[in-house]
mmCIF file of C-alpha atoms and ligand atoms in Angstrom:
data_model
loop_
_atom_site.group_PDB
_atom_site.id
_atom_site.type_symbol
_atom_site.label_atom_id
_atom_site.label_comp_id
_atom_site.label_asym_id
_atom_site.label_seq_id
_atom_site.Cartn_x
_atom_site.Cartn_y
_atom_site.Cartn_z
ATOM 1 C CA MET A 1 0.000 0.000 0.000
ATOM 2 C CA PHE A 2 2.775 2.432 0.933
ATOM 3 C CA GLY A 3 4.611 1.464 -2.256
ATOM 4 C CA SER A 4 1.657 2.240 -4.486
ATOM 5 C CA ARG A 5 1.066 5.581 -2.769
ATOM 6 C CA ARG A 6 4.661 6.551 -3.346
ATOM 7 C CA ARG A 7 4.318 5.501 -6.956
ATOM 8 C CA ARG A 8 1.218 7.685 -7.390
ATOM 9 C CA GLU A 9 2.990 10.656 -5.834
ATOM 10 C CA ARG A 10 5.964 10.141 -8.115
ATOM 11 C CA GLU A 11 3.690 10.010 -11.182
ATOM 12 C CA ALA A 12 1.889 13.184 -10.061
ATOM 13 C CA LEU A 13 5.185 15.031 -9.638
ATOM 14 C CA LEU A 14 6.397 13.916 -13.071
ATOM 15 C CA GLN A 15 3.041 14.881 -14.613
ATOM 16 C CA ALA A 16 3.360 18.371 -13.133
ATOM 17 C CA GLY A 17 6.597 18.748 -15.114
ATOM 18 C CA PHE A 18 9.929 20.353 -14.334
ATOM 19 C CA PRO A 19 9.329 22.838 -11.474
ATOM 20 C CA ASP A 20 9.755 26.540 -12.333
ATOM 21 C CA ASP A 21 12.508 27.127 -9.786
ATOM 22 C CA TRP A 22 14.413 24.173 -11.261
ATOM 23 C CA HIS A 23 14.148 25.830 -14.688
ATOM 24 C CA ARG A 24 15.569 29.028 -13.255
ATOM 25 C CA LEU A 25 18.401 27.306 -11.402
ATOM 26 C CA CYS A 26 19.447 25.234 -14.410
ATOM 27 C CA ALA A 27 19.283 28.213 -16.781
ATOM 28 C CA GLU A 28 21.574 30.133 -14.421
ATOM 29 C CA ARG A 29 23.958 27.299 -13.765
ATOM 30 C CA PHE A 30 24.202 25.472 -17.079
ATOM 31 C CA PRO A 31 24.789 27.486 -20.259
ATOM 32 C CA TRP A 32 24.323 24.275 -22.244
ATOM 33 C CA VAL A 33 20.594 24.148 -21.482
ATOM 34 C CA ALA A 34 20.110 26.960 -24.017
ATOM 35 C CA GLY A 35 22.070 24.924 -26.569
ATOM 36 C CA LEU A 36 19.693 21.943 -26.526
ATOM 37 C CA ASP A 37 16.933 21.660 -29.125
ATOM 38 C CA ASP A 38 13.312 21.303 -27.913
ATOM 39 C CA ASP A 39 13.328 17.556 -28.221
ATOM 40 C CA GLN A 40 16.565 17.205 -26.279
ATOM 41 C CA ARG A 41 15.501 19.688 -23.612
ATOM 42 C CA LEU A 42 12.234 17.879 -22.900
ATOM 43 C CA ARG A 43 14.010 14.507 -22.700
ATOM 44 C CA TRP A 44 16.695 15.965 -20.448
ATOM 45 C CA GLU A 45 14.073 17.545 -18.155
ATOM 46 C CA ARG A 46 12.086 14.299 -17.839
ATOM 47 C CA ARG A 47 15.145 12.168 -17.149
ATOM 48 C CA THR A 48 16.638 14.677 -14.709
ATOM 49 C CA HIS A 49 13.309 14.865 -12.885
ATOM 50 C CA GLU A 50 13.152 11.041 -12.726
ATOM 51 C CA MET A 51 16.712 10.797 -11.454
ATOM 52 C CA VAL A 52 16.064 13.324 -8.687
ATOM 53 C CA LEU A 53 12.912 11.428 -7.634
ATOM 54 C CA ASP A 54 14.190 7.872 -8.021
ATOM 55 C CA THR A 55 17.711 8.131 -6.611
ATOM 56 C CA PHE A 56 18.431 7.551 -2.955
ATOM 57 C CA TRP A 57 20.240 10.787 -1.987
ATOM 58 C CA GLU A 58 22.317 10.230 1.069
ATOM 59 C CA ALA A 59 24.239 12.855 3.043
ATOM 60 C CA ALA A 60 27.437 12.376 4.970
ATOM 61 C CA ARG A 61 27.166 12.883 8.707
ATOM 62 C CA ASP A 62 26.166 16.427 9.746
ATOM 63 C CA PHE A 63 25.326 17.323 6.166
ATOM 64 C CA GLU A 64 22.008 17.600 4.352
ATOM 65 C CA VAL A 65 21.221 17.019 0.680
ATOM 66 C CA THR A 66 18.895 19.705 -0.675
ATOM 67 C CA ASP A 67 16.819 19.600 -3.887
ATOM 68 C CA GLU A 68 19.308 22.093 -5.332
ATOM 69 C CA MET A 69 22.182 19.661 -4.789
ATOM 70 C CA ALA A 70 20.328 16.647 -6.154
ATOM 71 C CA LEU A 71 19.230 18.673 -9.176
ATOM 72 C CA THR A 72 22.762 19.945 -9.849
ATOM 73 C CA VAL A 73 24.155 16.404 -9.894
ATOM 74 C CA ALA A 74 21.265 14.830 -11.834
ATOM 75 C CA ALA A 75 21.146 17.600 -14.467
ATOM 76 C CA GLN A 76 24.787 17.054 -15.448
ATOM 77 C CA ALA A 77 24.579 13.269 -15.288
ATOM 78 C CA GLN A 78 21.618 13.356 -17.652
ATOM 79 C CA LEU A 79 23.379 15.707 -20.071
ATOM 80 C CA LEU A 80 26.124 13.104 -20.404
ATOM 81 C CA VAL A 81 23.643 10.351 -21.383
ATOM 82 C CA LEU A 82 21.156 12.544 -23.232
ATOM 83 C CA GLU A 83 21.601 10.642 -26.503
ATOM 84 C CA GLN A 84 22.036 7.252 -24.844
ATOM 85 C CA PRO A 85 19.098 4.865 -24.367
ATOM 86 C CA ASP A 86 16.687 5.506 -21.486
ATOM 87 C CA GLY A 87 18.009 4.146 -18.216
ATOM 88 C CA SER A 88 21.711 4.267 -19.129
ATOM 89 C CA LEU A 89 22.474 5.391 -15.577
ATOM 90 C CA SER A 90 19.914 3.156 -13.880
ATOM 91 C CA ALA A 91 22.782 1.318 -12.169
ATOM 92 C CA VAL A 92 23.124 4.462 -10.060
ATOM 93 C CA ARG A 93 20.592 3.826 -7.318
ATOM 94 C CA ALA A 94 22.222 5.969 -4.664
ATOM 95 C CA VAL A 95 24.357 9.103 -4.522
ATOM 96 C CA VAL A 96 26.240 10.086 -1.383
ATOM 97 C CA LEU A 97 27.181 13.747 -0.944
ATOM 98 C CA HIS A 98 29.890 14.937 1.394
ATOM 99 C CA PRO A 99 30.329 18.645 2.144
ATOM 100 C CA THR A 100 33.959 18.651 1.011
ATOM 101 C CA THR A 101 36.904 16.444 -0.021
ATOM 102 C CA ILE A 102 36.722 12.987 1.494
ATOM 103 C CA VAL A 103 39.973 11.610 2.899
ATOM 104 C CA VAL A 104 40.113 7.827 2.821
ATOM 105 C CA GLU A 105 42.319 6.314 5.534
ATOM 106 C CA GLY A 106 43.446 2.722 5.938
ATOM 107 C CA GLU A 107 44.152 0.177 3.216
ATOM 108 C CA HIS A 108 42.202 0.860 0.035
ATOM 109 C CA SER A 109 42.509 0.626 -3.726
ATOM 110 C CA GLN A 110 41.678 3.664 -5.828
ATOM 111 C CA VAL A 111 43.352 2.469 -8.960
ATOM 112 C CA ASP A 112 42.871 -1.124 -10.083
ATOM 113 C CA GLY A 113 45.413 -3.402 -8.503
ATOM 114 C CA LEU A 114 47.251 -0.698 -6.561
ATOM 115 C CA VAL A 115 46.583 -0.933 -2.851
ATOM 116 C CA SER A 116 47.731 1.837 -0.562
ATOM 117 C CA ASP A 117 47.237 2.845 3.041
ATOM 118 C CA ASP A 118 48.295 6.474 2.601
ATOM 119 C CA PRO A 119 45.467 8.934 3.323
ATOM 120 C CA THR A 120 43.914 9.657 -0.096
ATOM 121 C CA PRO A 121 41.786 12.725 -0.852
ATOM 122 C CA ILE A 122 38.773 11.850 -3.004
ATOM 123 C CA LEU A 123 36.521 14.331 -4.836
ATOM 124 C CA GLY A 124 34.255 11.651 -6.221
ATOM 125 C CA GLU A 125 34.028 7.924 -6.636
ATOM 126 C CA ALA A 126 32.071 5.397 -8.707
ATOM 127 C CA VAL A 127 32.094 1.927 -7.220
ATOM 128 C CA GLU A 128 30.628 -0.812 -9.401
ATOM 129 C CA HIS A 129 27.199 -1.789 -8.009
ATOM 130 C CA GLY A 130 27.711 0.820 -5.262
ATOM 131 C CA PRO A 131 26.648 4.443 -4.791
ATOM 132 C CA LEU A 132 28.240 7.395 -6.538
ATOM 133 C CA LEU A 133 30.060 9.607 -4.128
ATOM 134 C CA PHE A 134 30.807 13.335 -4.499
ATOM 135 C CA ALA A 135 32.294 16.217 -2.552
ATOM 136 C CA TRP A 136 29.590 18.873 -2.938
ATOM 137 C CA ASP A 137 32.030 21.825 -2.891
ATOM 138 C CA GLU A 138 33.852 20.254 -5.851
ATOM 139 C CA VAL A 139 30.602 19.684 -7.779
ATOM 140 C CA LEU A 140 29.715 23.338 -7.301
ATOM 141 C CA HIS A 141 33.222 24.596 -8.092
ATOM 142 C CA ASP A 142 33.205 22.686 -11.399
ATOM 143 C CA VAL A 143 29.852 24.222 -12.337
ATOM 144 C CA GLU A 144 30.960 27.752 -11.453
ATOM 145 C CA HIS A 145 34.371 27.431 -13.125
ATOM 146 C CA PRO A 146 33.934 25.386 -16.295
ATOM 147 C CA GLU A 147 37.090 27.063 -17.684
ATOM 148 C CA VAL A 148 39.160 24.906 -15.288
ATOM 149 C CA GLY A 149 38.168 21.971 -17.480
ATOM 150 C CA ARG A 150 37.220 19.631 -14.673
ATOM 151 C CA ASN A 151 33.875 18.055 -13.899
ATOM 152 C CA VAL A 152 33.609 15.409 -11.204
ATOM 153 C CA VAL A 153 29.996 14.472 -12.054
ATOM 154 C CA LEU A 154 30.792 13.804 -15.709
ATOM 155 C CA HIS A 155 33.971 11.984 -14.653
ATOM 156 C CA GLU A 156 32.243 9.525 -12.320
ATOM 157 C CA CYS A 157 29.273 8.996 -14.637
ATOM 158 C CA ALA A 158 31.689 8.186 -17.488
ATOM 159 C CA HIS A 159 33.017 5.414 -15.211
ATOM 160 C CA VAL A 160 29.443 4.129 -14.812
ATOM 161 C CA LEU A 161 29.012 3.956 -18.606
ATOM 162 C CA ASP A 162 32.421 2.305 -19.000
ATOM 163 C CA GLN A 163 31.418 -0.430 -16.551
ATOM 164 C CA LEU A 164 28.056 -1.212 -18.194
ATOM 165 C CA ASP A 165 29.721 -4.209 -19.854
ATOM 166 C CA GLY A 166 31.253 -5.275 -16.546
ATOM 167 C CA VAL A 167 34.768 -4.250 -17.564
ATOM 168 C CA PHE A 168 36.613 -1.115 -16.441
ATOM 169 C CA ASP A 169 38.719 -0.638 -19.566
ATOM 170 C CA GLY A 170 37.847 2.740 -21.048
ATOM 171 C CA THR A 171 35.443 1.263 -23.602
ATOM 172 C CA PRO A 172 31.722 1.352 -22.863
ATOM 173 C CA PRO A 173 29.432 -1.000 -24.798
ATOM 174 C CA ILE A 174 29.385 0.284 -28.410
ATOM 175 C CA THR A 175 26.994 -1.397 -30.854
ATOM 176 C CA ASP A 176 28.139 0.291 -34.072
ATOM 177 C CA PRO A 177 31.115 -1.786 -35.313
ATOM 178 C CA GLU A 178 32.558 1.146 -37.262
ATOM 179 C CA LEU A 179 32.528 3.374 -34.177
ATOM 180 C CA ALA A 180 33.955 0.537 -32.057
ATOM 181 C CA ARG A 181 36.889 0.220 -34.465
ATOM 182 C CA ASP A 182 37.518 3.977 -34.696
ATOM 183 C CA TRP A 183 37.145 4.220 -30.896
ATOM 184 C CA VAL A 184 39.953 1.779 -30.171
ATOM 185 C CA ARG A 185 42.278 3.452 -32.659
ATOM 186 C CA ALA A 186 41.611 7.041 -31.515
ATOM 187 C CA CYS A 187 41.626 6.282 -27.784
ATOM 188 C CA THR A 188 44.768 4.151 -27.929
ATOM 189 C CA SER A 189 46.755 6.824 -29.717
ATOM 190 C CA ALA A 190 45.560 9.654 -27.421
ATOM 191 C CA TYR A 191 46.079 7.478 -24.328
ATOM 192 C CA GLU A 192 49.644 6.741 -25.390
ATOM 193 C CA ALA A 193 50.309 10.475 -25.806
ATOM 194 C CA VAL A 194 49.112 11.057 -22.226
ATOM 195 C CA VAL A 195 51.195 8.164 -20.863
ATOM 196 C CA GLU A 196 54.296 9.351 -22.726
ATOM 197 C CA GLY A 197 53.746 12.948 -21.654
ATOM 198 C CA THR A 198 53.423 14.222 -25.232
ATOM 199 C CA ASP A 199 49.781 15.254 -24.875
ATOM 200 C CA PRO A 200 49.450 19.029 -25.482
ATOM 201 C CA GLY A 201 47.853 19.347 -22.057
ATOM 202 C CA VAL A 202 44.170 19.111 -22.935
ATOM 203 C CA VAL A 203 43.621 15.678 -21.387
ATOM 204 C CA ASP A 204 44.522 15.648 -17.690
ATOM 205 C CA PRO A 205 47.717 13.621 -17.006
ATOM 206 C CA TYR A 206 45.684 11.583 -14.499
ATOM 207 C CA GLY A 207 44.253 9.865 -17.595
ATOM 208 C CA GLY A 208 47.593 8.099 -17.962
ATOM 209 C CA VAL A 209 46.838 5.991 -14.872
ATOM 210 C CA ASN A 210 44.777 3.471 -16.865
ATOM 211 C CA PRO A 211 42.335 3.412 -19.821
ATOM 212 C CA GLY A 212 39.320 3.728 -17.495
ATOM 213 C CA GLU A 213 40.621 6.985 -16.018
ATOM 214 C CA PHE A 214 41.594 8.090 -19.507
ATOM 215 C CA LEU A 215 37.963 7.830 -20.658
ATOM 216 C CA ALA A 216 36.792 9.771 -17.600
ATOM 217 C CA VAL A 217 39.209 12.699 -18.055
ATOM 218 C CA ALA A 218 38.810 12.691 -21.855
ATOM 219 C CA THR A 219 35.053 12.993 -21.250
ATOM 220 C CA GLU A 220 35.672 15.989 -18.975
ATOM 221 C CA ALA A 221 37.782 17.628 -21.700
ATOM 222 C CA PHE A 222 35.177 16.806 -24.365
ATOM 223 C CA PHE A 223 32.463 18.641 -22.433
ATOM 224 C CA CYS A 224 34.479 21.394 -20.692
ATOM 225 C CA GLU A 225 37.099 22.260 -23.326
ATOM 226 C CA PRO A 226 35.574 20.958 -26.549
ATOM 227 C CA HIS A 227 37.308 23.401 -28.918
ATOM 228 C CA ALA A 228 40.758 22.678 -27.483
ATOM 229 C CA LEU A 229 40.133 18.918 -27.552
ATOM 230 C CA HIS A 230 39.002 19.049 -31.192
ATOM 231 C CA ARG A 231 42.176 20.944 -32.085
ATOM 232 C CA ALA A 232 44.556 18.726 -30.094
ATOM 233 C CA HIS A 233 42.910 15.332 -30.661
ATOM 234 C CA PRO A 234 40.454 15.526 -33.578
ATOM 235 C CA ASP A 235 40.068 11.733 -33.795
ATOM 236 C CA LEU A 236 39.404 11.373 -30.071
ATOM 237 C CA ALA A 237 36.922 14.272 -30.100
ATOM 238 C CA ASP A 238 35.250 12.667 -33.134
ATOM 239 C CA VAL A 239 34.659 9.264 -31.491
ATOM 240 C CA LEU A 240 33.521 10.850 -28.217
ATOM 241 C CA GLY A 241 31.117 13.039 -30.209
ATOM 242 C CA ARG A 242 29.711 10.037 -32.055
ATOM 243 C CA TYR A 243 29.382 8.028 -28.834
ATOM 244 C CA TYR A 244 27.795 10.796 -26.724
ATOM 245 C CA GLY A 245 25.799 12.077 -29.705
ATOM 246 C CA LEU A 246 26.504 15.671 -28.681
ATOM 247 C CA ASP A 247 28.748 18.538 -29.778
ATOM 248 C CA PRO A 248 29.493 20.758 -26.755
ATOM 249 C CA ARG A 249 31.215 23.266 -29.093
ATOM 250 C CA ARG A 250 27.669 24.458 -29.829
ATOM 251 C CA TRP A 251 27.319 25.974 -26.362
ATOM 252 C CA THR A 252 30.948 26.666 -25.427
ATOM 253 C CA ARG A 253 32.872 29.780 -26.455
ATOM 254 C CA ALA A 254 35.972 29.017 -28.533
HETATM 255 ZN ZN1 LIG B 301 38.129 8.252 -11.986
#
């Protein structure tokens, strides 16, 4: 009985559409909203609304998750998967927000296979089958300073897409064989440039850690510094554009 009541309330909220104050907040915060066509904007609003309602938003101790915070995370996550099939991020059932950088103590592994017990600062984390985790001050900083070229929400959600096939290897499931072939070629060559230190500085050097991190930071560059990425790595920008189905150059100043 409780379940069906909740379901009815959820349907009523979705029926009522994207709340006006959400429209205002997103228009202020995200210049890309104005760059979406009508079809894309309506799909993005519906999916963002669903993600805010359906996700379990959890706060770290002595912190509280507001609608504004949930909306800010969901809006960006749903931009990333706007041209992907419905439910591409349905593996994300919970999001945990911390007020600021999380320092992990004790033995842990942040990078596959490398175990450390040094205190490690974490701005965000995507654990397979687990919640997404973010430092709220970093989420907000990335939104307010897109010119820095970093975006922790896009970064962690790229990890979620990468792991849809159960493998953390920098290649999400790609059905188009031509794109799959071009993807491997473009990503391998750009990854090698990052590893060798010959990248012109568009893709964060952290991408050299492994192909999974490479995809995450290349995704950040694709959305935050699209013109520079297209100039430095046209093939990489091309495959990311075909995969994400978006061209962020449309809403980003050159
Ligand atoms: Zn990462």
